[in-house]
Short mmCIF file of C-alpha atoms in Angstrom, two decimals:
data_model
loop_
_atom_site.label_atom_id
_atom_site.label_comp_id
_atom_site.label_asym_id
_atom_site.label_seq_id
_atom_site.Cartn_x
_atom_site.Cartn_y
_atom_site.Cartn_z
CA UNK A 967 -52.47 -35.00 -20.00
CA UNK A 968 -48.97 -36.68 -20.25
CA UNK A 969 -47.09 -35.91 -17.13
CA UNK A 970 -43.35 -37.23 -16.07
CA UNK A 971 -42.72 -39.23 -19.25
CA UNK A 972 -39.49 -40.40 -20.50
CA UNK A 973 -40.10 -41.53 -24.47
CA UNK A 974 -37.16 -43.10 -26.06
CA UNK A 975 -38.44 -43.45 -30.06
CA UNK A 976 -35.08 -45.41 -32.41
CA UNK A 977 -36.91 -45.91 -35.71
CA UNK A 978 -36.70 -43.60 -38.75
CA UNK A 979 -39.97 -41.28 -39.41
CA UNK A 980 -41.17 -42.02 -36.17
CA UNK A 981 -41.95 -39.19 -33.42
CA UNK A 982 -42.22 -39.13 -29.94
CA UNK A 983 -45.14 -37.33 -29.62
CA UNK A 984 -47.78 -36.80 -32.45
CA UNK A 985 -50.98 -34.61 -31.99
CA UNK A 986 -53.31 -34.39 -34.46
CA UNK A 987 -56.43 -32.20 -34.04
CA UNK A 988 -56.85 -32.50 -30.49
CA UNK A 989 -57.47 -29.74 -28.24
CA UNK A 990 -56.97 -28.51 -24.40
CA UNK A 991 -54.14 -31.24 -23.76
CA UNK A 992 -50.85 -30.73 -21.11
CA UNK A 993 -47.91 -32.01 -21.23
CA UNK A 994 -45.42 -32.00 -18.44
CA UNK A 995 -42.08 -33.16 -17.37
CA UNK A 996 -41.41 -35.23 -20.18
CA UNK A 997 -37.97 -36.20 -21.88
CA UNK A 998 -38.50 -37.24 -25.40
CA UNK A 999 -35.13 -38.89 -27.61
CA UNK A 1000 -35.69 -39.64 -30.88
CA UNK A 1001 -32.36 -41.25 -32.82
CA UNK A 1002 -34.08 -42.34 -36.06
CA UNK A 1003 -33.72 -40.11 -39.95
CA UNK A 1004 -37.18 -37.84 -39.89
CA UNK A 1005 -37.94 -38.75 -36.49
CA UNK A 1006 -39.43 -35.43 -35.03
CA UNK A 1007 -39.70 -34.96 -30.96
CA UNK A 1008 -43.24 -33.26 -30.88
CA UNK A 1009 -45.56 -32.81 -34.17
CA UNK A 1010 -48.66 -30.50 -34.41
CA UNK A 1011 -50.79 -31.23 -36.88
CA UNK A 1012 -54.39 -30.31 -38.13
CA UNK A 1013 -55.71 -27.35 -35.57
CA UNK A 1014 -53.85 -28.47 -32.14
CA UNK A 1015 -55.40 -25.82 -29.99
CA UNK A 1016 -54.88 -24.61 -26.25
CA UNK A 1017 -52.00 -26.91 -25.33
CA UNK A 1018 -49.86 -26.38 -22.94
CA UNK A 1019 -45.92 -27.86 -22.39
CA UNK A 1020 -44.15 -27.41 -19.54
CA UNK A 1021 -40.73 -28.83 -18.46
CA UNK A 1022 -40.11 -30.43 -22.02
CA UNK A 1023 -36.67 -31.65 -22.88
CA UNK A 1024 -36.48 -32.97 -26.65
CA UNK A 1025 -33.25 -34.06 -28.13
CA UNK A 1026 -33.24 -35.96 -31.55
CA UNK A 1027 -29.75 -37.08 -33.61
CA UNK A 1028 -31.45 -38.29 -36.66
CA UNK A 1029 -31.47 -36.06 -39.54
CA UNK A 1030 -34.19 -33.93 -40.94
CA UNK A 1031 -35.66 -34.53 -37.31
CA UNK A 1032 -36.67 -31.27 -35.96
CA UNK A 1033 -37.45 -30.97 -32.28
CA UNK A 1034 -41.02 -29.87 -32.71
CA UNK A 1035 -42.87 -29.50 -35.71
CA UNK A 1036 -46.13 -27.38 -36.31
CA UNK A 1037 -47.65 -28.48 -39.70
CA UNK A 1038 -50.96 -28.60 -41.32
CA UNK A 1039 -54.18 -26.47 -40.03
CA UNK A 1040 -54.46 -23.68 -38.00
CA UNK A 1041 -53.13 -23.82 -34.60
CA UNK A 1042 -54.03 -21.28 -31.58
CA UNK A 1043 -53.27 -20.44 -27.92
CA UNK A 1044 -51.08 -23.07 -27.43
CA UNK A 1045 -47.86 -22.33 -24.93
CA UNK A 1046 -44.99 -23.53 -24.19
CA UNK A 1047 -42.26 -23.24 -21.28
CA UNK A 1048 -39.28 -24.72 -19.89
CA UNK A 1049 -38.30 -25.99 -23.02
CA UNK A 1050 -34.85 -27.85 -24.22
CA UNK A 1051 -34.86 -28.47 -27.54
CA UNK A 1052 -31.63 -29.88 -29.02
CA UNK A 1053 -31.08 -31.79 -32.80
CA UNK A 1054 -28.09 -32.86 -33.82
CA UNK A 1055 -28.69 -33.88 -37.63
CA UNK A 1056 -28.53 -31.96 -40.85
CA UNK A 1057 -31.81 -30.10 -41.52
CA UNK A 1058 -32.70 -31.04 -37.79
CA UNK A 1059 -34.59 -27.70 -37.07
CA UNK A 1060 -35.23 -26.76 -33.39
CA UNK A 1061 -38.79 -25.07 -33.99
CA UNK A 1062 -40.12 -25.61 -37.14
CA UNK A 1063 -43.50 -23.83 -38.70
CA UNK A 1064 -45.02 -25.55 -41.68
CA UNK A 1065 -48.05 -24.20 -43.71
CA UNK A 1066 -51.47 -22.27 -42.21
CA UNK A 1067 -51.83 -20.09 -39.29
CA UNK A 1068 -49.99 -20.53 -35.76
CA UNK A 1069 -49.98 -18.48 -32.73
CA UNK A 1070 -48.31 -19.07 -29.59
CA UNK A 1071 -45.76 -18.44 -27.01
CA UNK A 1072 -42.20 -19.86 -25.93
CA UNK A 1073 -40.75 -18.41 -22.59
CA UNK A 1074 -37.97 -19.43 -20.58
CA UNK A 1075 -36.52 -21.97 -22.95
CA UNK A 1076 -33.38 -22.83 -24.90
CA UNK A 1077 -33.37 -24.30 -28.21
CA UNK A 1078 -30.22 -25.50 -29.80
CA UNK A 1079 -30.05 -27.06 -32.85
CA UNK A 1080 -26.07 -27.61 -34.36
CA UNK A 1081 -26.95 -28.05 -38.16
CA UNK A 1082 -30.07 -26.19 -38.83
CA UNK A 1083 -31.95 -23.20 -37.67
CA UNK A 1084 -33.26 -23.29 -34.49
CA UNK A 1085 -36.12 -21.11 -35.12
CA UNK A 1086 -37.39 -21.36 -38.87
CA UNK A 1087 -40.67 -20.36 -40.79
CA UNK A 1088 -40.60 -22.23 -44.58
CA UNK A 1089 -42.05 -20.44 -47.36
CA UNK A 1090 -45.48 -21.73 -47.11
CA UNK A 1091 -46.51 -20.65 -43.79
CA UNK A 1092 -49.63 -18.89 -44.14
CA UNK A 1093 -49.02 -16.39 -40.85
CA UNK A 1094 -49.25 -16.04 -37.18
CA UNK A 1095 -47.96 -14.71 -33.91
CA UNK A 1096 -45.25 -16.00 -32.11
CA UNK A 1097 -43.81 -14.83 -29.08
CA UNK A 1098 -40.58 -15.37 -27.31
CA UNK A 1099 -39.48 -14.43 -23.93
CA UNK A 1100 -36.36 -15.24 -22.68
CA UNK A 1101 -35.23 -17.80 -25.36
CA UNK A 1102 -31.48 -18.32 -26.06
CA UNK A 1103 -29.34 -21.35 -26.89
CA UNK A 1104 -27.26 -22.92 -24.50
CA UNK A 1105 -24.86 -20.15 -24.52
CA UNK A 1106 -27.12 -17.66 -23.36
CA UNK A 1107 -27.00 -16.27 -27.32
CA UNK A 1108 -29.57 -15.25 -29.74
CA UNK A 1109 -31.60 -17.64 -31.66
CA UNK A 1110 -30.34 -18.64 -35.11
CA UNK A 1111 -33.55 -17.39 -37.15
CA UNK A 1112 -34.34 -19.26 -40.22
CA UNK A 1113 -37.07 -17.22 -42.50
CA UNK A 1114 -37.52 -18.51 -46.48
CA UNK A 1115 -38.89 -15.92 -48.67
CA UNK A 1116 -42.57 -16.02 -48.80
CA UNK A 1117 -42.53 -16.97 -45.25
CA UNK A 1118 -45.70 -15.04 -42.92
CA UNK A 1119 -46.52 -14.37 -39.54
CA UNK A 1120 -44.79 -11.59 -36.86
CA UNK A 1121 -42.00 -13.00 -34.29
CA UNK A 1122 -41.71 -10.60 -31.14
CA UNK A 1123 -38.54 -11.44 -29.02
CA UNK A 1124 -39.12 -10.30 -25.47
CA UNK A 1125 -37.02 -10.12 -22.47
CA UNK A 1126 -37.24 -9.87 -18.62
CA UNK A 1127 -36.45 -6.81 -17.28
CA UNK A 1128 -36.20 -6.60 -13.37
CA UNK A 1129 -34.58 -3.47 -11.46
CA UNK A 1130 -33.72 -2.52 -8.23
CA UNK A 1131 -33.44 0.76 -6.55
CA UNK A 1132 -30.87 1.80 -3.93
CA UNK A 1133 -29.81 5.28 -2.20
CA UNK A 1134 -26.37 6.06 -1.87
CA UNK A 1135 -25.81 4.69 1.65
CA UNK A 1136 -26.87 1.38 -0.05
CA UNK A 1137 -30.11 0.84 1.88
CA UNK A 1138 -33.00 0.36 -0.49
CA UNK A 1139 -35.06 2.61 -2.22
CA UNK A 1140 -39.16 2.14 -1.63
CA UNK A 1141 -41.54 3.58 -2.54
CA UNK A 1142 -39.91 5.27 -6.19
CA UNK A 1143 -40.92 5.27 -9.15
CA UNK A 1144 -39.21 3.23 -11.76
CA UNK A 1145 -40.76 4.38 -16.01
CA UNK A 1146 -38.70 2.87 -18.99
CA UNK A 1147 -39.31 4.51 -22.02
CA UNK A 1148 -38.90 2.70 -25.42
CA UNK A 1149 -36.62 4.53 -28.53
CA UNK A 1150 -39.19 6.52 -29.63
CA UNK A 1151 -39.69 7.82 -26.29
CA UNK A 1152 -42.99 5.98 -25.51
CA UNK A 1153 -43.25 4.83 -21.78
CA UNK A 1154 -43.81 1.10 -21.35
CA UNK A 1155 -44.18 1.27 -18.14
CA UNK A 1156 -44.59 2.71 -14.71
CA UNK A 1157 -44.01 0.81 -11.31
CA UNK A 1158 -43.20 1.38 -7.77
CA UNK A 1159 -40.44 -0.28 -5.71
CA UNK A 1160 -41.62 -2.50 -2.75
CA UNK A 1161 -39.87 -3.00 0.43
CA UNK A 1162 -36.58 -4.37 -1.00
CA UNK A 1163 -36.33 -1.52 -3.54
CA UNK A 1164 -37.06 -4.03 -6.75
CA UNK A 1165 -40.22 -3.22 -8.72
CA UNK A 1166 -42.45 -6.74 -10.51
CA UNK A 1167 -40.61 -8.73 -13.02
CA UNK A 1168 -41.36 -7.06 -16.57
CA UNK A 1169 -41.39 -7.95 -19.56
#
């Protein structure tokens, strides 16, 4: 595990973190910089499985220097939260996916990247999952989504949903019964409010 790092990288092609093939690894609290042309934050290469980032703020200024990088092999259950991903440079991508299969999560992150996509999938990306929850850029706005034709895999964008239930002398509402239905009129779910009239966080 790498835990309350500060990595300050000022050569070009050079990243602050490269994994190659390795498997079951955290990494948490870290600050990564990277000034230098092609100098990446965070690269996943050759089946990086079950990893786990927490608390991760990349910022590069170099171009073609993406944030993080997955390229080369399949890559699984890996997960990632509390990201800030920022690039500066031109064709400085915030999340990049490069060739095979990938599947993972984002949540509670924001990726910003001012001359590039900050989400992209290139043509040769043989497929995947990825899920988002609760990803914006600094602004609070939707991703910029980059996807070349012949690019594969399925993105699903989630959000939080949290409600609260009150009667009309304001005191709060136990014990109801919250359902939210999607457009097609399927229910998603079904929860009771607690005490203070708010049902579990949903997603």
């Amino acid at each position: 595990s790498i835990l309350h790092s500060f990595i300050n990288i000022t050569g070009p092609s050079a990243d602050g973190i490269n994994i190659n093939g390795a498997s079951n690894i955290s990494i948490l609290n870290t600050t990564i910089l990277t000034s230098g042309n092609s100098g990446h934050g965070i690269v996943l290469l050759s089946s990086a499985e079950n990893l786990y980032f927490e608390n991760i703020t990349v910022q590069t200024s170099g171009n073609s220097a993406s944030a993080i990088r997955i390229f080369n092999g399949n890559s699984f259950n890996n997960r990632f939260r509390g990201l800030t991903l920022i690039t500066k440079g031109t064709n400085s991508y915030g999340f990049q996916l490069i060739a095979s299969n990938h599947k993972f999560s984002i949540s509670d992150s924001i990726i910003n990247a001012s001359n590039a996509a900050d989400f992209i999938v290139h043509s040769v990306s043989a497929g995947g999952e990825f899920n988002l929850t609760n990803v914006t850029r600094f602004d609070g706005g939707n991703l910029n989504i980059g996807w070349e034709v012949g690019g594969n895999g399925t993105l699903n964008v989630h959000w939080y949903l949290d409600a609260y239930a009150n009667y009309t002398n304001s005191s709060n509402a136990s014990g109801s019964n919250i359902l939210a239905f999607d457009r097609n009129s399927l229910q998603r779910f079904s929860a009771v409010t607690g005490a203070n009239g708010r049902i579990p966080r949903q997603v």
